[in-house]
Tab-separated table of C-alpha atoms and ligand atoms in Angstrom:
chain	number	residue	atom	x	y	z
A	1	MET	CA	0.000	0.000	0.000
A	2	ALA	CA	1.589	3.258	-1.101
A	3	GLN	CA	-0.146	6.342	0.196
A	4	LEU	CA	0.757	10.002	0.233
A	5	TRP	CA	-0.718	10.824	3.600
A	6	GLY	CA	0.503	8.445	6.346
A	7	GLY	CA	1.849	11.132	8.744
A	8	ARG	CA	-1.100	11.657	11.048
A	9	PHE	CA	-2.137	8.009	11.195
A	10	THR	CA	-1.089	5.460	13.798
A	11	LYS	CA	-2.668	2.397	12.200
A	12	GLU	CA	-2.524	0.809	8.789
A	13	THR	CA	-5.592	1.293	6.623
A	14	ASP	CA	-7.911	-1.694	6.665
A	15	LYS	CA	-7.326	-3.736	3.518
A	16	LEU	CA	-10.929	-3.567	2.328
A	17	VAL	CA	-11.033	0.160	3.016
A	18	TYR	CA	-7.894	0.587	0.987
A	19	GLN	CA	-9.385	-1.232	-1.969
A	20	PHE	CA	-12.708	0.565	-1.641
A	21	ASN	CA	-10.978	3.922	-1.607
A	22	ALA	CA	-8.396	3.291	-4.338
A	23	SER	CA	-8.886	4.614	-7.843
A	24	ILE	CA	-5.730	3.484	-9.621
A	25	SER	CA	-7.539	0.706	-11.498
A	26	PHE	CA	-9.350	3.361	-13.518
A	27	ASP	CA	-7.601	6.725	-13.078
A	28	GLN	CA	-4.464	5.354	-14.747
A	29	ARG	CA	-6.340	6.239	-17.889
A	30	PHE	CA	-5.203	9.825	-17.495
A	31	PHE	CA	-1.580	8.974	-16.681
A	32	HIS	CA	-0.358	11.107	-19.591
A	33	GLN	CA	-2.475	14.066	-18.509
A	34	ASP	CA	-1.185	13.716	-14.955
A	35	ILE	CA	2.413	13.959	-16.198
A	36	GLU	CA	1.576	16.844	-18.533
A	37	GLY	CA	-0.124	18.781	-15.718
A	38	SER	CA	2.761	18.159	-13.336
A	39	ILE	CA	5.310	19.380	-15.876
A	40	ALA	CA	3.339	22.598	-16.415
A	41	HIS	CA	3.051	23.026	-12.646
A	42	VAL	CA	6.804	22.770	-11.994
A	43	VAL	CA	7.674	24.976	-14.967
A	44	MET	CA	5.443	27.622	-13.414
A	45	LEU	CA	6.879	27.035	-9.918
A	46	GLU	CA	10.351	27.721	-11.249
A	47	LYS	CA	9.274	30.833	-13.140
A	48	GLN	CA	7.830	32.126	-9.856
A	49	GLY	CA	11.057	31.407	-7.973
A	50	ILE	CA	9.426	28.682	-5.867
A	51	LEU	CA	11.714	25.981	-7.303
A	52	THR	CA	15.279	26.356	-8.530
A	53	LYS	CA	16.109	25.696	-12.162
A	54	GLN	CA	17.982	22.561	-11.125
A	55	GLU	CA	14.994	21.256	-9.194
A	56	LYS	CA	12.672	21.955	-12.078
A	57	ASP	CA	15.004	20.272	-14.562
A	58	ASP	CA	15.371	17.203	-12.364
A	59	ILE	CA	11.618	16.898	-11.883
A	60	VAL	CA	10.834	17.336	-15.566
A	61	LYS	CA	13.471	14.790	-16.488
A	62	GLY	CA	12.134	12.375	-13.876
A	63	LEU	CA	8.556	12.801	-15.074
A	64	THR	CA	9.387	12.324	-18.745
A	65	GLY	CA	11.461	9.265	-17.812
A	66	ILE	CA	8.496	7.747	-15.971
A	67	ARG	CA	6.288	8.473	-18.972
A	68	GLU	CA	8.733	6.818	-21.354
A	69	ASP	CA	9.185	3.757	-19.180
A	70	VAL	CA	5.455	3.241	-18.766
A	71	ASP	CA	4.873	3.742	-22.501
A	72	ASN	CA	7.578	1.220	-23.335
A	73	GLY	CA	6.312	-1.298	-20.820
A	74	ILE	CA	9.449	-1.099	-18.679
A	75	LEU	CA	7.483	0.280	-15.737
A	76	GLN	CA	4.083	-1.119	-14.758
A	77	ILE	CA	1.293	0.872	-13.150
A	78	THR	CA	0.250	-1.447	-10.334
A	79	GLU	CA	-2.492	-1.526	-7.744
A	80	GLU	CA	-0.068	-1.103	-4.870
A	81	TYR	CA	-0.577	2.655	-5.331
A	82	GLU	CA	-3.756	4.354	-4.221
A	83	ASP	CA	-4.174	6.420	-7.359
A	84	ILE	CA	-2.272	7.582	-10.431
A	85	HIS	CA	-1.065	10.723	-8.647
A	86	SER	CA	0.561	8.617	-5.906
A	87	PHE	CA	2.093	6.318	-8.489
A	88	VAL	CA	3.756	9.208	-10.313
A	89	GLU	CA	4.950	10.998	-7.187
A	90	ALA	CA	6.316	7.869	-5.511
A	91	ASN	CA	8.167	6.869	-8.661
A	92	LEU	CA	9.533	10.368	-9.071
A	93	ILE	CA	10.934	10.362	-5.526
A	94	ASP	CA	12.454	6.913	-6.138
A	95	ARG	CA	14.183	8.255	-9.213
A	96	ILE	CA	15.379	11.715	-8.273
A	97	GLY	CA	15.249	11.780	-4.470
A	98	ASP	CA	14.466	14.935	-2.503
A	99	ALA	CA	13.684	17.205	-5.449
A	100	GLY	CA	10.784	14.853	-6.224
A	101	LYS	CA	9.261	15.692	-2.858
A	102	LYS	CA	8.803	19.279	-4.036
A	103	LEU	CA	6.547	18.419	-6.978
A	104	HIS	CA	3.376	18.788	-4.926
A	105	THR	CA	4.263	22.285	-3.638
A	106	GLY	CA	1.235	24.565	-3.921
A	107	ARG	CA	-0.969	21.785	-5.212
A	108	SER	CA	-3.575	19.378	-3.847
A	109	ARG	CA	-4.866	16.177	-5.383
A	110	ASN	CA	-8.194	17.982	-5.515
A	111	ASP	CA	-7.088	20.503	-8.122
A	112	GLN	CA	-4.774	17.929	-9.674
A	113	VAL	CA	-7.556	15.440	-10.343
A	114	ALA	CA	-9.836	18.248	-11.513
A	115	LEU	CA	-7.150	19.175	-14.042
A	116	ASP	CA	-6.386	15.623	-15.193
A	117	MET	CA	-10.030	14.780	-15.788
A	118	ARG	CA	-10.559	18.025	-17.631
A	119	LEU	CA	-7.523	17.514	-19.858
A	120	TYR	CA	-8.622	13.964	-20.646
A	121	THR	CA	-12.217	14.929	-21.368
A	122	ARG	CA	-11.144	17.901	-23.476
A	123	GLN	CA	-9.167	15.545	-25.693
A	124	GLU	CA	-12.166	13.186	-25.928
A	125	VAL	CA	-14.482	16.049	-26.851
A	126	VAL	CA	-12.191	16.634	-29.829
A	127	HIS	CA	-12.161	12.915	-30.724
A	128	THR	CA	-15.929	12.763	-30.556
A	129	GLU	CA	-16.115	15.813	-32.777
A	130	GLU	CA	-13.780	14.173	-35.315
A	131	LEU	CA	-15.904	11.025	-35.437
A	132	LEU	CA	-19.028	13.117	-35.940
A	133	LYS	CA	-17.292	14.958	-38.755
A	134	GLU	CA	-16.470	11.647	-40.480
A	135	LEU	CA	-20.053	10.505	-40.150
A	136	LEU	CA	-21.264	13.806	-41.608
A	137	ASP	CA	-18.842	13.460	-44.550
A	138	THR	CA	-20.213	9.995	-45.276
A	139	LEU	CA	-23.805	11.152	-44.969
A	140	LEU	CA	-23.277	14.106	-47.280
A	141	ALA	CA	-21.643	11.919	-49.949
A	142	MET	CA	-24.621	9.541	-49.741
A	143	MET	CA	-27.035	12.452	-50.001
A	144	GLU	CA	-25.372	13.658	-53.194
A	145	GLU	CA	-25.646	10.188	-54.646
A	146	HIS	CA	-29.301	9.680	-53.764
A	147	ILE	CA	-30.929	12.924	-54.714
A	148	ASP	CA	-33.177	11.034	-57.167
A	149	THR	CA	-33.704	7.886	-55.116
A	150	TYR	CA	-37.399	7.885	-54.255
A	151	MET	CA	-38.765	6.396	-51.105
A	152	PRO	CA	-41.864	6.779	-48.969
A	153	GLY	CA	-41.764	9.252	-46.106
A	154	PHE	CA	-43.600	8.093	-42.997
A	155	THR	CA	-45.575	9.481	-40.117
A	156	HIS	CA	-46.823	7.041	-37.453
A	157	LEU	CA	-44.787	4.491	-39.445
A	158	GLN	CA	-47.550	4.753	-42.067
A	159	LYS	CA	-46.706	5.851	-45.572
A	160	ALA	CA	-47.347	9.580	-45.817
A	161	GLN	CA	-45.749	11.404	-48.751
A	162	PRO	CA	-42.930	10.520	-51.111
A	163	VAL	CA	-39.449	11.807	-50.308
A	164	THR	CA	-35.958	10.880	-51.450
A	165	LEU	CA	-33.244	8.945	-49.708
A	166	ALA	CA	-31.100	12.105	-49.802
A	167	HIS	CA	-33.825	13.899	-47.899
A	168	HIS	CA	-34.242	11.132	-45.331
A	169	LEU	CA	-30.479	10.944	-44.742
A	170	GLY	CA	-30.434	14.740	-44.613
A	171	ALA	CA	-32.600	14.632	-41.486
A	172	TYR	CA	-29.849	12.668	-39.727
A	173	PHE	CA	-27.237	15.028	-41.123
A	174	GLU	CA	-28.942	17.888	-39.271
A	175	MET	CA	-29.060	15.882	-36.031
A	176	PHE	CA	-25.376	14.973	-36.106
A	177	LYS	CA	-24.499	18.506	-37.117
A	178	ARG	CA	-26.147	19.800	-33.943
A	179	ASP	CA	-24.263	17.114	-31.993
A	180	LEU	CA	-20.990	18.371	-33.411
A	181	LEU	CA	-21.824	21.978	-32.585
A	182	ARG	CA	-22.639	20.889	-29.049
A	183	MET	CA	-19.127	19.410	-28.742
A	184	GLN	CA	-17.658	22.746	-29.827
A	185	ASP	CA	-19.756	24.599	-27.254
A	186	ILE	CA	-18.705	22.254	-24.479
A	187	TYR	CA	-15.064	22.675	-25.416
A	188	LYS	CA	-15.299	26.453	-25.181
A	189	ARG	CA	-17.073	26.423	-21.837
A	190	MET	CA	-14.824	23.838	-20.191
A	191	ASN	CA	-11.519	25.212	-21.430
A	192	PHE	CA	-10.406	26.880	-18.193
A	193	CYS	CA	-7.692	25.563	-15.930
A	194	PRO	CA	-8.503	24.522	-12.322
A	195	LEU	CA	-4.871	23.969	-11.297
A	196	GLY	CA	-3.784	26.333	-8.531
A	197	ALA	CA	-7.107	26.088	-6.718
A	198	GLY	CA	-5.327	23.942	-4.137
A	199	ALA	CA	-7.456	21.827	-1.848
A	200	LEU	CA	-10.247	24.417	-1.976
A	201	ALA	CA	-8.960	27.846	-0.987
A	202	GLY	CA	-6.054	28.564	-3.299
A	203	THR	CA	-2.561	28.767	-1.820
A	204	THR	CA	-0.198	31.218	-0.177
A	205	TYR	CA	2.545	30.529	-2.736
A	206	PRO	CA	2.713	33.182	-5.450
A	207	LEU	CA	1.470	30.876	-8.232
A	208	ASP	CA	0.940	32.280	-11.712
A	209	ARG	CA	-2.244	30.443	-12.596
A	210	GLY	CA	-2.621	32.244	-15.898
A	211	TYR	CA	0.776	30.982	-16.971
A	212	THR	CA	0.010	27.346	-16.067
A	213	ALA	CA	-3.284	27.674	-17.925
A	214	SER	CA	-1.548	28.935	-21.055
A	215	LEU	CA	1.075	26.152	-20.919
A	216	LEU	CA	-1.751	23.632	-20.984
A	217	GLY	CA	-3.679	25.291	-23.807
A	218	PHE	CA	-6.469	26.711	-21.660
A	219	GLU	CA	-8.237	29.998	-22.248
A	220	GLY	CA	-7.317	31.090	-18.709
A	221	PRO	CA	-7.613	30.016	-15.059
A	222	THR	CA	-10.953	29.181	-13.427
A	223	LEU	CA	-12.129	32.020	-11.185
A	224	ASN	CA	-13.287	30.442	-7.954
A	225	SER	CA	-11.109	27.925	-6.172
A	226	MET	CA	-13.997	26.136	-4.429
A	227	ASP	CA	-15.877	25.753	-7.694
A	228	SER	CA	-12.672	24.695	-9.461
A	229	VAL	CA	-12.190	21.578	-7.347
A	230	SER	CA	-15.845	20.602	-7.239
A	231	ASP	CA	-17.162	21.476	-10.691
A	232	ARG	CA	-18.149	18.488	-12.806
A	233	ASP	CA	-20.599	20.383	-15.029
A	234	TYR	CA	-18.481	19.819	-18.120
A	235	LEU	CA	-18.799	16.061	-17.609
A	236	ILE	CA	-22.536	16.331	-17.235
A	237	GLU	CA	-22.634	18.419	-20.405
A	238	TYR	CA	-20.542	15.870	-22.264
A	239	LEU	CA	-22.724	13.009	-21.022
A	240	ALA	CA	-25.882	14.870	-22.017
A	241	ALA	CA	-24.479	15.543	-25.480
A	242	ALA	CA	-23.272	11.935	-25.724
A	243	SER	CA	-26.754	10.756	-24.737
A	244	THR	CA	-28.222	12.865	-27.518
A	245	ILE	CA	-25.750	11.394	-30.035
A	246	MET	CA	-26.755	7.917	-28.885
A	247	MET	CA	-30.442	8.802	-29.146
A	248	HIS	CA	-29.844	9.865	-32.757
A	249	LEU	CA	-27.802	6.768	-33.547
A	250	SER	CA	-30.474	4.643	-31.918
A	251	ARG	CA	-33.290	6.121	-33.998
A	252	PHE	CA	-31.236	5.640	-37.135
A	253	SER	CA	-30.430	2.066	-36.088
A	254	GLU	CA	-34.097	1.355	-35.553
A	255	GLU	CA	-34.862	2.536	-39.089
A	256	ILE	CA	-32.067	0.456	-40.565
A	257	ILE	CA	-33.354	-2.601	-38.714
A	258	ILE	CA	-36.812	-1.991	-40.173
A	259	TRP	CA	-35.435	-1.295	-43.655
A	260	ASN	CA	-33.302	-4.423	-43.499
A	261	SER	CA	-36.240	-6.637	-42.473
A	262	ASN	CA	-37.609	-9.283	-44.855
A	263	GLU	CA	-40.824	-7.274	-45.138
A	264	TYR	CA	-39.228	-3.986	-46.173
A	265	ARG	CA	-36.041	-5.035	-47.977
A	266	PHE	CA	-35.092	-1.360	-48.553
A	267	VAL	CA	-31.479	-2.067	-47.637
A	268	GLU	CA	-29.064	-4.881	-47.277
A	269	ILE	CA	-26.466	-4.590	-44.545
A	270	ASP	CA	-23.061	-5.787	-45.705
A	271	ASP	CA	-21.948	-9.268	-44.635
A	272	ALA	CA	-19.029	-7.705	-42.780
A	273	TYR	CA	-21.502	-5.819	-40.559
A	274	SER	CA	-24.004	-8.649	-40.012
A	275	THR	CA	-24.049	-11.786	-37.931
A	276	GLY	CA	-25.630	-15.225	-38.311
A	277	SER	CA	-27.652	-17.579	-36.172
A	278	SER	CA	-26.264	-20.708	-34.543
A	279	ILE	CA	-29.411	-22.645	-35.395
A	280	MET	CA	-31.159	-20.966	-38.336
A	281	PRO	CA	-28.883	-21.183	-41.365
A	282	GLN	CA	-30.805	-18.611	-43.406
A	283	LYS	CA	-30.393	-15.776	-40.911
A	284	LYS	CA	-28.401	-12.596	-41.395
A	285	ASN	CA	-29.035	-10.321	-38.483
A	286	PRO	CA	-28.513	-6.574	-38.024
A	287	ASP	CA	-26.709	-7.035	-34.708
A	288	ILE	CA	-24.550	-3.928	-34.988
A	289	ALA	CA	-27.566	-1.662	-35.348
A	290	GLU	CA	-29.260	-3.494	-32.472
A	291	LEU	CA	-26.216	-3.159	-30.245
A	292	VAL	CA	-25.929	0.560	-30.952
A	293	ARG	CA	-29.617	0.906	-30.055
A	294	GLY	CA	-29.036	-1.185	-26.928
A	295	LYS	CA	-25.929	0.646	-25.738
A	296	THR	CA	-27.840	3.914	-25.716
A	297	GLY	CA	-29.208	2.899	-22.318
A	298	ARG	CA	-25.742	2.729	-20.831
A	299	VAL	CA	-24.865	6.259	-21.835
A	300	TYR	CA	-28.170	7.621	-20.489
A	301	GLY	CA	-27.362	5.676	-17.311
A	302	ALA	CA	-24.011	7.437	-16.964
A	303	LEU	CA	-25.697	10.829	-17.249
A	304	MET	CA	-28.331	9.967	-14.621
A	305	SER	CA	-25.700	8.466	-12.386
A	306	LEU	CA	-23.454	11.520	-12.353
A	307	LEU	CA	-26.357	13.947	-11.955
A	308	THR	CA	-27.457	11.921	-8.940
A	309	THR	CA	-23.940	11.741	-7.501
A	310	MET	CA	-23.552	15.506	-7.716
A	311	LYS	CA	-26.931	16.577	-6.416
A	312	GLY	CA	-26.238	16.512	-2.692
A	313	ILE	CA	-22.570	17.394	-2.527
A	314	PRO	CA	-21.730	20.399	-0.359
A	315	LEU	CA	-18.800	22.613	-1.360
A	316	ALA	CA	-16.057	21.923	-2.005
A	317	TYR	CA	-14.343	18.608	-2.911
A	318	ASN	CA	-15.880	15.397	-1.564
A	319	LYS	CA	-14.808	11.869	-2.342
A	320	ASP	CA	-18.159	11.147	-4.030
A	321	MET	CA	-16.637	12.885	-7.027
A	322	GLN	CA	-14.268	10.013	-7.643
A	323	GLU	CA	-17.377	8.278	-8.991
A	324	ASP	CA	-17.335	10.567	-12.024
A	325	LYS	CA	-14.610	8.564	-13.739
A	326	GLU	CA	-15.595	4.996	-14.534
A	327	LEU	CA	-18.988	5.941	-15.900
A	328	THR	CA	-17.636	8.821	-17.976
A	329	PHE	CA	-14.873	6.634	-19.408
A	330	ASP	CA	-17.422	3.971	-20.265
A	331	ALA	CA	-19.707	6.505	-21.922
A	332	ILE	CA	-16.811	7.955	-23.938
A	333	ASP	CA	-15.755	4.496	-25.146
A	334	THR	CA	-19.333	3.591	-25.966
A	335	VAL	CA	-20.223	6.678	-27.941
A	336	LYS	CA	-16.925	6.671	-29.850
A	337	GLY	CA	-17.188	2.963	-30.625
A	338	CYS	CA	-20.776	3.308	-31.786
A	339	LEU	CA	-20.019	6.313	-34.007
A	340	ALA	CA	-17.159	4.508	-35.745
A	341	LEU	CA	-19.031	1.237	-36.255
A	342	PHE	CA	-22.180	2.934	-37.389
A	343	GLU	CA	-20.319	4.897	-40.028
A	344	GLY	CA	-18.751	1.698	-41.351
A	345	MET	CA	-22.109	-0.041	-41.493
A	346	LEU	CA	-23.692	2.883	-43.300
A	347	LYS	CA	-20.910	3.170	-45.865
A	348	THR	CA	-21.124	-0.482	-46.844
A	349	MET	CA	-24.919	-0.812	-46.797
A	350	LYS	CA	-26.667	-1.379	-50.129
A	351	PHE	CA	-29.884	0.454	-50.896
A	352	ARG	CA	-32.456	-1.352	-53.058
A	353	GLU	CA	-33.562	1.653	-55.033
A	354	ASP	CA	-36.176	-0.295	-57.018
A	355	VAL	CA	-37.855	-1.616	-53.872
A	356	MET	CA	-37.851	1.825	-52.284
A	357	ALA	CA	-39.335	3.534	-55.340
A	358	LYS	CA	-42.001	0.851	-55.687
A	359	SER	CA	-42.907	1.259	-52.069
A	360	ALA	CA	-43.153	5.030	-52.537
A	361	MET	CA	-45.640	4.480	-55.344
A	362	ASN	CA	-48.196	2.544	-53.356
A	363	GLY	CA	-49.831	3.393	-50.080
A	364	PHE	CA	-51.444	6.548	-51.545
A	365	THR	CA	-48.403	8.705	-50.891
A	366	ASN	CA	-49.673	10.979	-53.687
A	367	ALA	CA	-53.074	11.625	-52.078
A	368	THR	CA	-52.056	15.091	-50.821
A	369	ASP	CA	-50.843	15.994	-54.292
A	370	ALA	CA	-54.123	14.791	-55.787
A	371	ALA	CA	-55.969	17.119	-53.391
A	372	ASP	CA	-53.594	19.974	-54.276
A	373	TYR	CA	-54.347	19.310	-57.945
A	374	LEU	CA	-58.038	19.969	-57.310
A	375	VAL	CA	-57.186	23.072	-55.289
A	376	ASN	CA	-55.229	24.418	-58.258
A	377	LYS	CA	-58.374	23.900	-60.328
A	378	GLY	CA	-60.375	26.066	-57.920
A	379	VAL	CA	-61.782	23.486	-55.471
A	380	PRO	CA	-61.513	24.671	-51.821
A	381	PHE	CA	-58.955	22.538	-49.928
A	382	ARG	CA	-61.441	21.069	-47.444
A	383	ASP	CA	-63.686	19.856	-50.304
A	384	ALA	CA	-60.697	18.542	-52.216
A	385	HIS	CA	-59.589	16.617	-49.101
A	386	SER	CA	-62.974	14.944	-48.884
A	387	ILE	CA	-63.109	14.100	-52.616
A	388	ILE	CA	-59.693	12.428	-52.482
A	389	GLY	CA	-60.726	10.616	-49.318
A	390	LYS	CA	-63.618	9.057	-51.230
A	391	LEU	CA	-61.276	8.281	-54.109
A	392	VAL	CA	-58.887	6.450	-51.777
A	393	LEU	CA	-61.768	4.406	-50.393
A	394	TYR	CA	-62.803	3.520	-53.935
A	395	CYS	CA	-59.228	2.449	-54.752
A	396	ILE	CA	-58.890	0.343	-51.582
A	397	ASP	CA	-62.071	-1.426	-52.611
A	398	LYS	CA	-60.763	-2.006	-56.105
A	399	GLY	CA	-57.240	-2.851	-54.972
A	400	CYS	CA	-55.425	-0.256	-57.062
A	401	SER	CA	-53.678	3.098	-56.753
A	402	ILE	CA	-55.106	6.507	-57.706
A	403	ASP	CA	-53.049	6.737	-60.900
A	404	GLU	CA	-54.355	3.354	-62.052
A	405	LEU	CA	-57.935	4.665	-62.282
A	406	SER	CA	-59.300	5.704	-65.710
A	407	LEU	CA	-60.190	9.319	-66.335
A	408	ASP	CA	-63.871	8.291	-66.459
A	409	GLU	CA	-63.637	6.712	-63.032
A	410	LEU	CA	-61.932	9.844	-61.717
A	411	LYS	CA	-64.542	12.096	-63.284
A	412	SER	CA	-67.338	10.048	-61.754
A	413	ILE	CA	-66.029	11.180	-58.362
A	414	SER	CA	-65.224	14.756	-59.411
A	415	PRO	CA	-65.777	16.295	-62.858
A	416	VAL	CA	-62.827	18.626	-62.242
A	417	PHE	CA	-60.303	15.887	-63.098
A	418	GLU	CA	-58.598	16.219	-66.521
A	419	GLN	CA	-55.937	14.243	-68.339
A	420	ASP	CA	-53.159	16.279	-66.627
A	421	ILE	CA	-53.976	14.624	-63.280
A	422	TYR	CA	-51.714	11.688	-64.156
A	423	ASP	CA	-48.663	13.842	-64.498
A	424	ALA	CA	-49.608	15.911	-61.438
A	425	ILE	CA	-49.609	12.865	-59.155
A	426	SER	CA	-46.704	10.932	-60.635
A	427	LEU	CA	-43.984	10.082	-58.130
A	428	LYS	CA	-41.543	12.294	-59.998
A	429	THR	CA	-43.801	15.366	-59.893
A	430	CYS	CA	-44.787	14.785	-56.261
A	431	VAL	CA	-41.144	15.012	-55.217
A	432	GLU	CA	-39.838	17.526	-57.768
A	433	LYS	CA	-42.438	20.125	-56.877
A	434	ARG	CA	-41.663	20.170	-53.184
A	435	LEU	CA	-39.281	23.072	-53.343
A	436	THR	CA	-39.693	24.946	-50.072
A	437	VAL	CA	-36.435	25.329	-48.137
A	438	GLY	CA	-35.685	21.987	-46.502
A	439	ALA	CA	-38.073	20.010	-48.732
A	440	PRO	CA	-37.112	16.914	-50.764
A	441	GLY	CA	-37.464	18.490	-54.254
A	442	GLN	CA	-34.162	18.049	-56.083
A	443	ASP	CA	-33.462	21.774	-56.497
A	444	ALA	CA	-34.214	22.484	-52.862
A	445	MET	CA	-32.086	19.520	-51.838
A	446	ARG	CA	-29.128	20.678	-53.919
A	447	LYS	CA	-29.139	24.052	-52.158
A	448	VAL	CA	-29.103	22.406	-48.727
A	449	ILE	CA	-26.291	20.087	-49.782
A	450	GLU	CA	-24.247	23.131	-50.833
A	451	ILE	CA	-24.826	24.845	-47.480
A	452	ASN	CA	-23.813	21.725	-45.596
A	453	LYS	CA	-20.803	21.194	-47.804
A	454	SER	CA	-19.429	24.607	-46.928
A	455	PHE	CA	-20.238	23.899	-43.259
A	456	LEU	CA	-17.980	20.824	-43.427
A	457	GLU	CA	-15.283	22.660	-45.373
A	458	LYS	CA	-15.136	25.380	-42.736
A	459	LEU	CA	-14.687	22.720	-40.054
A	460	ALA	CA	-11.693	21.319	-41.873
A	461	LYS	CA	-9.888	24.666	-41.596
B	1	LIG	N1	-8.962	9.808	-6.575
B	1	LIG	C1	-9.501	11.070	-6.217
B	1	LIG	C2	-10.656	11.452	-7.164
B	1	LIG	O1	-10.766	10.841	-8.176
B	1	LIG	C3	-8.429	12.096	-6.256
B	1	LIG	C4	-8.619	13.226	-5.334
B	1	LIG	C5	-8.327	12.796	-3.947
B	1	LIG	N2	-8.506	13.870	-3.030
B	1	LIG	C6	-8.751	13.649	-1.757
B	1	LIG	N3	-8.904	14.679	-1.038
B	1	LIG	N4	-8.877	12.442	-1.297
B	1	LIG	O2	-11.434	12.312	-6.909
């Protein structure tokens, strides 16, 4: 058992207590951030005349040596240390002797852990953003390809009006775009450095917190030392944004599962992204989409868990906060894994354009357009609605679609119908004419694709 705080104790810590309290099994994840933060801290201490140049050089050399040895597998991070901070400090003292004992001058593990977690999460915010960007690139390329691929649009999972695949994918593009913007917002808000807050009340050493912050790429120091050591808002924000990403991925997964079903056959998921059954030889299952949908629960769970952990904590640091780590790490791994896999599945999926177009043609998806046709001929909309309603009933009875009726049959329901009705309610016209901003009509769609293209280009800069 290697602890940093034995001085005021007369007994050894109970073994179970030690294990219950220890965090090294999971906080070793931010080993690199711990080293990086410590280096910035000692560089600042020297600049302020709190450490000599020699001491600073020895500590920096010791810390980089530890980092190298761990990275090369020469040194193992083991559970004999309470946490990653103890591991680094103990190893530093072993290596460089007394100078190592000065590393923690003007610092507490409370501001240290607040810094490490923030540095780690900041890096993961960027990774999440990159994965979202890749997904958006893929989606936009698919949208460009499928501007003329017709499919039914649904409400209540009932066929409603015809759209295009580009338009349907475009809905998800907007969702993931908002997710990406949320990552950028979180980054901006969290990018302040808590180091120098001490245990809770700052320190009497003349630290230059602004300098440490700038060494670590932060906008500046945090402005209240009690808040600095006990703020986990940025994690809650990340988990909320991650939950929203998962909700979007889960909805998309659900649609792909439906589209991939034997009944729909709109898509075929690639063999590389499907799995089989141990008993039913014919099966090819959409397990990846199902797992993404399933894992959504875990990420929501992490958000609820941390919100609940934080709700009763008095200022400032309390050990409850150690609970922020495992669940956040799990959520980060889950959302990143799901984003990457989902993108691969999407890229390799085949769309059965013929099946989709055929499906768009039945189910009376052109009924609204038929009513609009009558409106254009002077029939008030409410009357037109009722006429087409009767027409649909007639068709259901006969087992055909509106466009399969003869002009005489149409005229028997309303004399307003002319030969041009057939063109007015063709699948092509129904889509092409929907030209309001954000609608599926090809010209409208092209404009949106251009806007989103320049959005992605700006991100690349
Ligand atoms: N392992 C602790 C955590 O994750 C580090 C901070 C310990 N501070 C303390 N006062 N015990 O929160």
